[in-house]
Amino acid sequence: MKRGRIAVALALMVCLLGATSALAAGKFITIVTGTTGGTYYPVGTILANHFNSVLGSKGYKWSAQSSGGTAENLEMMRKKEAEMAIAMANLTGFAYTGTVRYEGKRIENLRYVMGLWPDVTQFVVREDAKISTWKDLKGKKVAVGPAASGTEFSSRVILKAVAGLTFDDIVPERVGYTEASQALQNGQIHAFNAEAGVPVGAVSELLAGRTKVKFLEFSDEDLQRLRKEGPYYYRVVVPAGTYPKQDKPLNLAGIKSALIVDKSVPDQVVYDMLKVIYDNKDRMVKEYGAFAKIDYEKPLDGLFGAPLHPGAIKFFMDRGIKIPPRLLP
């Protein structure tokens, strides 16, 4: 009997040590974002700073990490290398449901915190490249986004739907936004897709420079064709003056981006993070323009495929925001 009690005690000690270790590991929350020239990285950095400032005394520490974007972020979430991410809602939904490019590779630990801004498809082209229509991209060198990124995936969908082109019809360059902007200025490529929240730093720098560039816009017919291929796209009009030398509105298309967490993140932590975001939204808008594009009154619009985290459900219910049945666990 004595040996049995000792064995039970040892087992309990092992369990307690394991739980303590897991709790300690959980106190560090990594937010994976995107390339440094895009929108995700500065937003993730600002969020981490605010979370640390307000919630740091509760024993958690947040840090933002640059990455290749949505696809890499989702893979890091799968491998438990990150507890939090900014990601495009379409790929998040595909990953959670194990559909489209995630068939047989479902990532079931994903949970939404809230919708952010629309990731806007911004195809920028050199004026001297003789690109007036989407079909004119044929044979051109186009930066389609980092390898395996959400932008690369979207570039494939857009080119096929709007212009009937595949990557075999262009010369695809898989680089980040900052590198693409520099390559466009240097004449090494003809166009690049910066699919992110506006304004994108790399695009602003490009438009402020000497190289003459323009945007490929989406006509109503273009958008209709695109929505047949990707029904998660919708019309986004970028107001004049958003970018340097932009003297008229831009008729573009976009997908909602979102803040997501691992399902293991405690409910109260998610609730507290949302409270920090809502209590400090005016300050965040002053720090970075993308926060002004978030619809705080309808934060669940555009979320696709995966459920809300329970901590987010409680937060939004407390604020009187109706939770769509499709987002309930």
GROMACS .gro file of C-alpha atoms in nm, residues 48-240:
model
  193
   48ALA     CA    1   0.187   4.367  -2.876
   49ASN     CA    2   0.300   4.699  -2.730
   50HIS     CA    3  -0.050   4.785  -2.605
   51PHE     CA    4  -0.110   4.438  -2.465
   52ASN     CA    5   0.222   4.449  -2.277
   53SER     CA    6   0.153   4.798  -2.146
   54VAL     CA    7  -0.194   4.718  -2.009
   55LEU     CA    8  -0.182   4.345  -1.937
   56GLY     CA    9   0.187   4.287  -1.868
   57SER     CA   10   0.128   4.289  -1.493
   58LYS     CA   11  -0.090   3.978  -1.533
   59GLY     CA   12   0.214   3.770  -1.619
   60TYR     CA   13   0.185   3.748  -1.998
   61LYS     CA   14   0.425   3.892  -2.252
   62TRP     CA   15   0.342   3.951  -2.621
   63SER     CA   16   0.588   3.983  -2.908
   64ALA     CA   17   0.531   4.042  -3.280
   65GLN     CA   18   0.730   3.841  -3.532
   66SER     CA   19   0.765   3.908  -3.904
   67SER     CA   20   0.684   3.625  -4.144
   68GLY     CA   21   0.595   3.541  -4.501
   69GLY     CA   22   0.228   3.618  -4.433
   70THR     CA   23  -0.094   3.424  -4.390
   71ALA     CA   24   0.010   3.079  -4.517
   72GLU     CA   25   0.326   3.072  -4.307
   73ASN     CA   26   0.133   3.205  -4.007
   74LEU     CA   27  -0.124   2.927  -4.031
   75GLU     CA   28   0.151   2.667  -4.059
   76MET     CA   29   0.321   2.810  -3.750
   77MET     CA   30  -0.012   2.790  -3.567
   78ARG     CA   31  -0.041   2.425  -3.675
   79LYS     CA   32   0.306   2.351  -3.535
   80LYS     CA   33   0.233   2.542  -3.213
   81GLU     CA   34   0.520   2.781  -3.293
   82ALA     CA   35   0.288   3.079  -3.241
   83GLU     CA   36  -0.016   3.140  -3.025
   84MET     CA   37  -0.160   3.427  -3.224
   85ALA     CA   38  -0.159   3.555  -3.583
   86ILE     CA   39  -0.299   3.801  -3.833
   87ALA     CA   40  -0.433   3.613  -4.133
   88MET     CA   41  -0.664   3.641  -4.431
   89ALA     CA   42  -1.010   3.504  -4.351
   90ASN     CA   43  -1.038   3.296  -4.669
   91LEU     CA   44  -0.725   3.089  -4.600
   92THR     CA   45  -0.811   3.067  -4.229
   93GLY     CA   46  -1.150   2.921  -4.323
   94PHE     CA   47  -0.994   2.678  -4.571
   95ALA     CA   48  -0.740   2.568  -4.309
   96TYR     CA   49  -0.998   2.510  -4.035
   97THR     CA   50  -1.235   2.317  -4.262
   98GLY     CA   51  -0.959   2.128  -4.444
   99THR     CA   52  -1.076   2.242  -4.787
  100VAL     CA   53  -0.923   2.387  -5.107
  101ARG     CA   54  -0.545   2.399  -5.054
  102TYR     CA   55  -0.581   2.243  -4.706
  103GLU     CA   56  -0.747   1.916  -4.806
  104GLY     CA   57  -0.609   1.651  -4.572
  105LYS     CA   58  -0.420   1.920  -4.377
  106ARG     CA   59  -0.686   2.063  -4.149
  107ILE     CA   60  -0.573   2.304  -3.874
  108GLU     CA   61  -0.849   2.265  -3.617
  109ASN     CA   62  -0.690   2.469  -3.335
  110LEU     CA   63  -0.763   2.803  -3.508
  111ARG     CA   64  -1.008   3.044  -3.345
  112TYR     CA   65  -1.110   3.394  -3.452
  113VAL     CA   66  -1.072   3.692  -3.219
  114MET     CA   67  -1.216   3.958  -3.453
  115GLY     CA   68  -1.219   4.080  -3.809
  116LEU     CA   69  -0.977   4.359  -3.895
  117TRP     CA   70  -0.960   4.555  -4.222
  118PRO     CA   71  -1.002   4.434  -4.578
  119ASP     CA   72  -0.681   4.302  -4.731
  120VAL     CA   73  -0.699   4.500  -5.053
  121THR     CA   74  -0.563   4.366  -5.381
  122GLN     CA   75  -0.327   4.640  -5.500
  123PHE     CA   76  -0.162   4.552  -5.831
  124VAL     CA   77   0.091   4.827  -5.901
  125VAL     CA   78   0.247   4.844  -6.248
  126ARG     CA   79   0.512   5.056  -6.417
  127GLU     CA   80   0.355   5.303  -6.662
  128ASP     CA   81   0.623   5.228  -6.920
  129ALA     CA   82   0.543   4.854  -6.911
  130LYS     CA   83   0.244   4.903  -7.143
  131ILE     CA   84   0.000   4.733  -6.904
  132SER     CA   85  -0.349   4.876  -6.941
  133THR     CA   86  -0.561   4.566  -6.875
  134TRP     CA   87  -0.526   4.253  -6.666
  135LYS     CA   88  -0.455   4.047  -6.978
  136ASP     CA   89  -0.156   4.272  -7.052
  137LEU     CA   90   0.024   4.104  -6.763
  138LYS     CA   91   0.089   3.808  -6.991
  139GLY     CA   92   0.463   3.762  -7.042
  140LYS     CA   93   0.549   4.022  -6.777
  141LYS     CA   94   0.761   3.984  -6.464
  142VAL     CA   95   0.518   4.004  -6.172
  143ALA     CA   96   0.592   3.989  -5.799
  144VAL     CA   97   0.311   3.764  -5.678
  145GLY     CA   98   0.399   3.760  -5.306
  146PRO     CA   99   0.635   3.548  -5.094
  147ALA     CA  100   0.637   3.175  -5.168
  148ALA     CA  101   0.336   2.991  -5.020
  149SER     CA  102   0.192   3.319  -4.887
  150GLY     CA  103  -0.170   3.426  -4.891
  151THR     CA  104  -0.079   3.689  -5.150
  152GLU     CA  105   0.066   3.425  -5.381
  153PHE     CA  106  -0.253   3.221  -5.347
  154SER     CA  107  -0.467   3.527  -5.421
  155SER     CA  108  -0.252   3.622  -5.719
  156ARG     CA  109  -0.325   3.283  -5.875
  157VAL     CA  110  -0.699   3.319  -5.816
  158ILE     CA  111  -0.714   3.676  -5.949
  159LEU     CA  112  -0.510   3.618  -6.263
  160LYS     CA  113  -0.713   3.310  -6.355
  161ALA     CA  114  -1.053   3.466  -6.281
  162VAL     CA  115  -1.002   3.812  -6.429
  163ALA     CA  116  -0.754   3.752  -6.710
  164GLY     CA  117  -0.757   3.377  -6.777
  165LEU     CA  118  -0.385   3.363  -6.694
  166THR     CA  119  -0.180   3.114  -6.494
  167PHE     CA  120   0.168   3.153  -6.349
  168ASP     CA  121   0.293   2.981  -6.666
  169ASP     CA  122   0.176   3.288  -6.860
  170ILE     CA  123   0.384   3.533  -6.654
  171VAL     CA  124   0.728   3.537  -6.495
  172PRO     CA  125   0.640   3.509  -6.124
  173GLU     CA  126   0.875   3.659  -5.866
  174ARG     CA  127   0.816   3.542  -5.509
  175VAL     CA  128   0.943   3.826  -5.292
  176GLY     CA  129   0.816   4.048  -5.010
  177TYR     CA  130   0.660   4.389  -5.064
  178THR     CA  131   0.969   4.596  -4.986
  179GLU     CA  132   1.182   4.390  -5.225
  180ALA     CA  133   0.910   4.408  -5.491
  181SER     CA  134   0.885   4.786  -5.460
  182GLN     CA  135   1.260   4.823  -5.503
  183ALA     CA  136   1.264   4.581  -5.797
  184LEU     CA  137   0.986   4.778  -5.967
  185GLN     CA  138   1.178   5.102  -5.923
  186ASN     CA  139   1.492   4.940  -6.063
  187GLY     CA  140   1.311   4.803  -6.368
  188GLN     CA  141   1.365   4.441  -6.266
  189ILE     CA  142   0.991   4.363  -6.264
  190HIS     CA  143   0.688   4.514  -6.435
  191ALA     CA  144   0.420   4.474  -6.164
  192PHE     CA  145   0.354   4.350  -5.815
  193ASN     CA  146   0.060   4.254  -5.597
  194ALA     CA  147   0.059   4.412  -5.251
  195GLU     CA  148  -0.247   4.248  -5.097
  196ALA     CA  149  -0.277   4.408  -4.755
  197GLY     CA  150  -0.457   4.676  -4.560
  198VAL     CA  151  -0.416   5.027  -4.698
  199PRO     CA  152  -0.194   5.213  -4.685
  200VAL     CA  153   0.094   4.973  -4.751
  201GLY     CA  154   0.428   5.128  -4.661
  202ALA     CA  155   0.611   4.980  -4.961
  203VAL     CA  156   0.345   5.114  -5.199
  204SER     CA  157   0.350   5.460  -5.040
  205GLU     CA  158   0.727   5.480  -5.082
  206LEU     CA  159   0.696   5.370  -5.444
  207LEU     CA  160   0.432   5.629  -5.530
  208ALA     CA  161   0.631   5.901  -5.356
  209GLY     CA  162   0.935   5.824  -5.573
  210ARG     CA  163   1.028   5.918  -5.927
  211THR     CA  164   0.917   5.599  -6.099
  212LYS     CA  165   0.584   5.649  -6.274
  213VAL     CA  166   0.340   5.379  -6.166
  214LYS     CA  167  -0.033   5.315  -6.163
  215PHE     CA  168  -0.286   5.069  -6.020
  216LEU     CA  169  -0.476   4.802  -6.211
  217GLU     CA  170  -0.837   4.857  -6.105
  218PHE     CA  171  -1.133   4.617  -6.107
  219SER     CA  172  -1.431   4.703  -6.324
  220ASP     CA  173  -1.772   4.575  -6.217
  221GLU     CA  174  -1.734   4.295  -6.472
  222ASP     CA  175  -1.387   4.209  -6.336
  223LEU     CA  176  -1.524   4.189  -5.983
  224GLN     CA  177  -1.817   3.975  -6.094
  225ARG     CA  178  -1.578   3.727  -6.257
  226LEU     CA  179  -1.354   3.730  -5.950
  227ARG     CA  180  -1.641   3.661  -5.712
  228LYS     CA  181  -1.738   3.352  -5.911
  229GLU     CA  182  -1.390   3.213  -5.841
  230GLY     CA  183  -1.358   3.358  -5.491
  231PRO     CA  184  -1.694   3.455  -5.335
  232TYR     CA  185  -1.513   3.599  -5.029
  233TYR     CA  186  -1.398   3.901  -5.235
  234TYR     CA  187  -1.591   4.227  -5.224
  235ARG     CA  188  -1.562   4.581  -5.361
  236VAL     CA  189  -1.323   4.815  -5.182
  237VAL     CA  190  -1.293   5.181  -5.284
  238VAL     CA  191  -0.969   5.345  -5.169
  239PRO     CA  192  -1.033   5.719  -5.121
  240ALA     CA  193  -0.829   5.977  -5.311
   0.00000   0.00000   0.00000
